[in-house]
Amino acid sequence: MARAIWSGSISFGLVNVPVRMFSAVEEHRLHFHLVHRKDEGPIGYEKVCKLEDKPVPDDEIVKAHEVAKGELVHVEDEDFEAAQVEGHRTFDISDFVDAEEIDPIFFERTYYLAPQEGAEKVYTLLVRAMEDVGLVAVGTFVMRDREYLGCLRIRDGVITLERMYFADEIRPTKELRPERARVRKEELEMAASLIDRFKGSFDPSRYSDTYTDKLLDVIKRKRRGEEIHVAAEPEPEETPDLMAALRASLEAHSGASRQPASRRKSGSARRRSARRPSRKASRR
């Protein structure tokens, strides 16, 4: 089993569920070393004072926060401890809400929460209760000297923690939003038809990290002594007329619709009703 990266408890009301946190994802990340091109000697990292231009030992290095231009306040280990909120080893549930009410932009990273030894019954109780009501839990917790907003949901019988951003960490879109351009009815209808041709169910197995695969292939070929040549990028095409582009796209994907729209709609409705229990039934 992977090593737990955090341990604490989930708290709602007077009920506490002791849990351990594990990372839910393992990213496709290649690790590279910095080396001297001439002799492949490893490139080291040296902590140097830029004023004195000489190395500084670890015991002379301190964290500092710039409170004003050029004004620094040193922050020691005990200062971080003094700032710890009460119950910093606890995920405090404040609300149970519909998952659809949460904009995905708030989600930062996903973790699994497993029960600590002896806490299997109370853990199962929370899992079953959340599955029955069809809601997710929102609350706060502290990890690595920082407080986070979090969302608890159930995935395959396991409590899953979505680490979230606070509202004031999300940048507004106002300055990026373009002015409302005039769109003709025919253009809108053709765009909707094109979207319908691509409509289907999400299957994560259909998507793969082709860039990492190709990069690994390049590394293997270089190891065998092959010469690597970069393919020339195609010349950018002139932007076509919007209606012509929509019409050509529809023709290219004619007959590509996976199933009739009416069947997809009724199928998706059935899936939603099967996935989410009736709110009235859950309250009863």
Coordinates of C-alpha atoms in Angstrom, one line a residue:
M1 CA 0.0 0.0 0.0
A2 CA 1.1 3.6 -0.7
R3 CA 2.4 5.7 2.2
A4 CA -0.2 7.9 3.9
I5 CA 0.6 11.6 3.4
W6 CA -1.8 12.9 6.1
S7 CA -3.8 11.4 9.0
G8 CA -6.6 12.9 11.0
S9 CA -10.4 12.6 11.2
I10 CA -13.6 13.7 9.6
S11 CA -15.9 15.5 12.0
F12 CA -19.6 16.1 11.6
G13 CA -21.7 16.8 14.6
L14 CA -20.3 14.7 17.5
V15 CA -19.2 11.9 15.1
N16 CA -15.5 11.5 14.3
V17 CA -14.1 9.2 11.5
P18 CA -10.4 8.6 11.9
V19 CA -8.8 8.5 8.4
R20 CA -5.6 8.3 6.4
M21 CA -5.0 10.3 3.2
F22 CA -3.5 8.8 0.1
S23 CA -2.9 10.5 -3.3
A24 CA -5.6 9.4 -5.8
V25 CA -3.5 10.1 -8.9
E26 CA -0.1 9.1 -10.3
E27 CA 0.8 11.7 -13.0
H28 CA 2.7 10.9 -16.2
R29 CA 5.7 12.9 -15.2
L30 CA 9.2 12.1 -16.5
H31 CA 12.1 13.1 -14.2
F32 CA 15.2 14.7 -15.7
H33 CA 18.6 15.4 -14.2
L34 CA 20.6 18.6 -15.0
V35 CA 24.1 17.5 -16.1
H36 CA 27.2 19.1 -17.6
R37 CA 26.9 18.5 -21.4
K38 CA 30.7 18.0 -21.7
D39 CA 31.3 15.3 -19.0
E40 CA 27.7 14.5 -17.7
G41 CA 28.7 15.7 -14.3
P42 CA 25.6 16.4 -12.1
I43 CA 24.7 20.1 -11.7
G44 CA 24.4 20.9 -7.9
Y45 CA 22.3 23.5 -6.2
E46 CA 24.1 26.0 -3.9
K47 CA 22.4 28.4 -1.5
V48 CA 24.2 31.7 -2.1
C49 CA 23.6 35.1 -0.5
K50 CA 23.2 37.5 -3.4
L51 CA 24.5 40.5 -1.4
E52 CA 27.7 38.7 -0.2
D53 CA 28.0 36.4 -3.2
K54 CA 29.0 33.4 -1.0
P55 CA 27.4 30.2 0.2
V56 CA 25.2 30.3 3.3
P57 CA 24.8 27.4 5.8
D58 CA 21.3 26.1 6.5
D59 CA 21.3 27.3 10.1
E60 CA 21.6 30.9 8.8
I61 CA 18.7 30.7 6.4
V62 CA 15.2 31.9 7.6
K63 CA 11.9 32.3 5.8
A64 CA 10.7 35.9 5.5
H65 CA 7.5 37.6 4.3
E66 CA 7.6 40.9 2.5
V67 CA 4.9 43.0 4.2
A68 CA 5.9 46.2 2.2
K69 CA 8.4 47.0 -0.5
G70 CA 11.8 46.1 1.0
E71 CA 10.4 45.4 4.5
L72 CA 10.8 41.7 5.5
V73 CA 9.5 40.0 8.6
H74 CA 11.3 36.8 9.6
V75 CA 8.9 33.8 10.3
E76 CA 10.3 31.0 12.5
D77 CA 9.0 27.4 13.0
E78 CA 7.2 28.4 16.2
D79 CA 5.4 31.2 14.3
F80 CA 3.9 28.6 12.0
E81 CA 2.9 26.5 15.0
A82 CA 1.3 29.5 16.7
A83 CA -0.9 30.0 13.6
Q84 CA -2.3 26.5 13.6
V85 CA -6.1 26.5 14.0
E86 CA -7.8 24.4 16.6
G87 CA -8.4 20.9 15.4
H88 CA -5.9 21.2 12.5
R89 CA -5.9 17.4 12.2
T90 CA -9.6 17.4 11.5
F91 CA -11.8 17.8 8.4
D92 CA -14.7 19.8 9.7
I93 CA -17.8 19.2 7.6
S94 CA -19.9 22.4 7.5
D95 CA -22.4 21.6 4.8
F96 CA -23.8 18.7 2.7
V97 CA -24.7 20.0 -0.9
D98 CA -25.5 18.8 -4.4
A99 CA -22.3 18.0 -6.3
E100 CA -23.7 19.9 -9.3
E101 CA -23.7 23.1 -7.3
I102 CA -19.9 23.1 -7.2
D103 CA -18.1 24.6 -10.2
P104 CA -15.2 22.3 -11.2
I105 CA -12.8 25.3 -11.3
F106 CA -12.7 25.0 -7.5
F107 CA -11.2 21.5 -7.6
E108 CA -7.4 21.4 -7.2
R109 CA -6.3 17.8 -6.4
T110 CA -7.9 14.5 -5.5
Y111 CA -7.0 12.2 -2.6
Y112 CA -8.5 9.0 -1.2
L113 CA -9.3 8.8 2.5
A114 CA -9.1 5.3 4.0
P115 CA -10.2 4.3 7.6
Q116 CA -7.6 4.1 10.3
E117 CA -7.4 0.8 12.1
G118 CA -10.5 0.1 14.1
A119 CA -12.5 2.9 12.4
E120 CA -14.0 0.7 9.7
K121 CA -17.6 0.7 11.1
V122 CA -18.0 4.5 11.5
Y123 CA -16.2 4.9 8.1
T124 CA -18.7 2.6 6.4
L125 CA -21.6 4.4 8.2
L126 CA -20.6 7.7 6.6
V127 CA -20.0 6.1 3.2
R128 CA -23.5 4.5 3.2
A129 CA -25.2 7.6 4.5
M130 CA -23.7 9.8 1.9
E131 CA -24.5 7.3 -0.9
D132 CA -28.1 7.2 0.3
V133 CA -28.7 10.9 0.3
G134 CA -26.7 11.6 -2.8
L135 CA -24.9 14.6 -1.4
V136 CA -21.3 15.7 -1.0
A137 CA -19.7 17.2 2.1
V138 CA -17.9 20.5 2.2
G139 CA -15.5 21.6 4.9
T140 CA -12.1 22.8 5.8
F141 CA -8.8 21.1 6.9
V142 CA -5.2 22.0 7.4
M143 CA -2.3 20.2 5.7
R144 CA 1.4 21.3 5.5
D145 CA 1.0 24.6 7.2
R146 CA -1.9 25.7 5.0
E147 CA -5.7 25.6 5.4
Y148 CA -7.8 24.3 2.5
L149 CA -11.4 24.1 1.5
G150 CA -12.4 20.5 0.7
C151 CA -15.2 18.4 -0.8
L152 CA -15.8 14.8 0.3
R153 CA -17.6 12.5 -2.2
I154 CA -17.9 8.7 -2.5
R155 CA -16.2 6.9 -5.3
D156 CA -16.4 3.1 -5.6
G157 CA -17.2 2.8 -1.8
V158 CA -14.2 5.0 -0.8
I159 CA -14.3 8.6 0.6
T160 CA -12.6 10.8 -1.9
L161 CA -11.3 14.2 -0.9
E162 CA -11.2 17.0 -3.5
R163 CA -8.8 19.7 -2.3
M164 CA -10.3 23.0 -3.3
Y165 CA -9.5 26.6 -3.8
F166 CA -11.2 29.3 -1.7
A167 CA -13.5 31.7 -3.6
D168 CA -11.0 34.6 -3.4
E169 CA -8.3 32.4 -5.1
I170 CA -10.4 32.1 -8.3
R171 CA -9.5 34.9 -10.7
P172 CA -12.5 36.8 -12.2
T173 CA -13.3 36.4 -15.9
K174 CA -14.6 40.0 -16.5
E175 CA -11.4 41.3 -18.1
L176 CA -11.1 38.2 -20.4
R177 CA -14.7 38.0 -21.5
P178 CA -15.1 39.2 -25.1
E179 CA -17.8 41.6 -26.1
R180 CA -21.0 39.9 -27.2
A181 CA -20.6 39.4 -31.0
R182 CA -23.6 39.1 -33.3
V183 CA -24.2 35.5 -34.3
R184 CA -26.7 34.6 -37.1
K185 CA -29.4 32.0 -36.4
E186 CA -28.1 29.8 -39.2
E187 CA -24.6 29.8 -37.8
L188 CA -25.9 28.9 -34.3
E189 CA -28.1 26.1 -35.7
M190 CA -25.1 24.6 -37.7
A191 CA -22.8 24.9 -34.6
A192 CA -25.4 23.0 -32.5
S193 CA -25.7 20.3 -35.2
L194 CA -21.9 19.9 -35.2
I195 CA -21.9 19.6 -31.4
D196 CA -24.6 16.9 -31.7
R197 CA -22.4 14.9 -34.1
F198 CA -19.7 14.7 -31.4
K199 CA -22.0 14.1 -28.5
G200 CA -21.6 10.8 -26.6
S201 CA -20.7 9.4 -23.1
F202 CA -17.4 10.1 -21.4
D203 CA -15.1 7.1 -21.5
P204 CA -11.7 8.0 -20.0
S205 CA -10.0 4.9 -21.5
R206 CA -10.4 6.5 -25.0
Y207 CA -7.8 9.2 -24.1
S208 CA -4.1 8.6 -23.6
D209 CA -1.0 10.7 -23.0
T210 CA 0.5 10.5 -26.5
Y211 CA 3.1 13.3 -25.9
T212 CA 4.8 11.3 -23.1
D213 CA 4.7 8.1 -25.2
K214 CA 6.3 9.9 -28.1
L215 CA 8.9 11.5 -25.8
L216 CA 9.8 8.1 -24.3
D217 CA 10.1 6.7 -27.9
V218 CA 12.5 9.6 -28.8
I219 CA 14.6 8.8 -25.7
K220 CA 14.8 5.0 -26.7
R221 CA 15.8 5.9 -30.2
K222 CA 18.5 8.2 -29.1
R223 CA 19.8 5.5 -26.8
R224 CA 20.1 3.2 -29.8
G225 CA 22.1 5.9 -31.5
E226 CA 19.5 7.1 -34.0
E227 CA 19.3 10.6 -35.2
I228 CA 16.2 12.5 -34.3
H229 CA 14.8 15.0 -36.8
V230 CA 12.0 17.5 -35.9
A231 CA 9.2 17.4 -38.5
A232 CA 8.5 20.7 -40.1
E233 CA 5.3 22.4 -38.8
P234 CA 2.6 22.9 -41.4
E235 CA 2.0 26.4 -42.6
P236 CA -1.0 28.0 -40.8
E237 CA -4.1 27.9 -43.1
E238 CA -6.0 31.0 -43.8
T239 CA -9.1 31.4 -41.6
P240 CA -12.0 30.3 -43.7
D241 CA -15.5 31.8 -43.8
L242 CA -17.4 30.8 -40.7
M243 CA -20.4 29.3 -42.5
A244 CA -18.1 27.5 -44.9
A245 CA -16.1 26.0 -42.1
L246 CA -19.2 24.9 -40.2
R247 CA -20.7 23.3 -43.4
A248 CA -17.4 21.5 -44.2
S249 CA -17.2 20.2 -40.6
L250 CA -20.7 18.9 -40.8
E251 CA -20.0 17.2 -44.1
A252 CA -16.7 15.6 -42.7
H253 CA -18.6 14.2 -39.8
S254 CA -21.9 13.2 -41.5
G255 CA -23.2 10.0 -40.1
A256 CA -20.8 10.2 -37.2
S257 CA -23.5 10.7 -34.6
R258 CA -23.3 7.7 -32.3
Q259 CA -27.0 7.4 -31.7
P260 CA -30.2 9.4 -32.3
A261 CA -30.5 12.5 -30.2
S262 CA -33.8 11.4 -28.8
R263 CA -32.3 8.1 -27.7
R264 CA -29.3 9.9 -26.2
K265 CA -31.5 12.3 -24.3
S266 CA -33.7 9.6 -22.8
G267 CA -30.7 7.5 -22.0
S268 CA -28.9 10.3 -20.2
A269 CA -32.1 11.1 -18.3
R270 CA -32.3 7.4 -17.2
R271 CA -28.7 7.5 -16.1
R272 CA -29.3 10.7 -14.1
S273 CA -32.3 9.3 -12.4
A274 CA -30.4 6.1 -11.6
R275 CA -27.4 8.0 -10.3
R276 CA -29.2 10.6 -8.2
P277 CA -31.9 9.5 -5.7
S278 CA -35.0 11.6 -5.4
R279 CA -34.5 14.5 -3.0
K280 CA -37.9 13.9 -1.5
A281 CA -37.1 10.2 -1.0
S282 CA -33.8 11.1 0.6
R283 CA -35.5 13.5 3.0
R284 CA -38.0 10.8 4.1

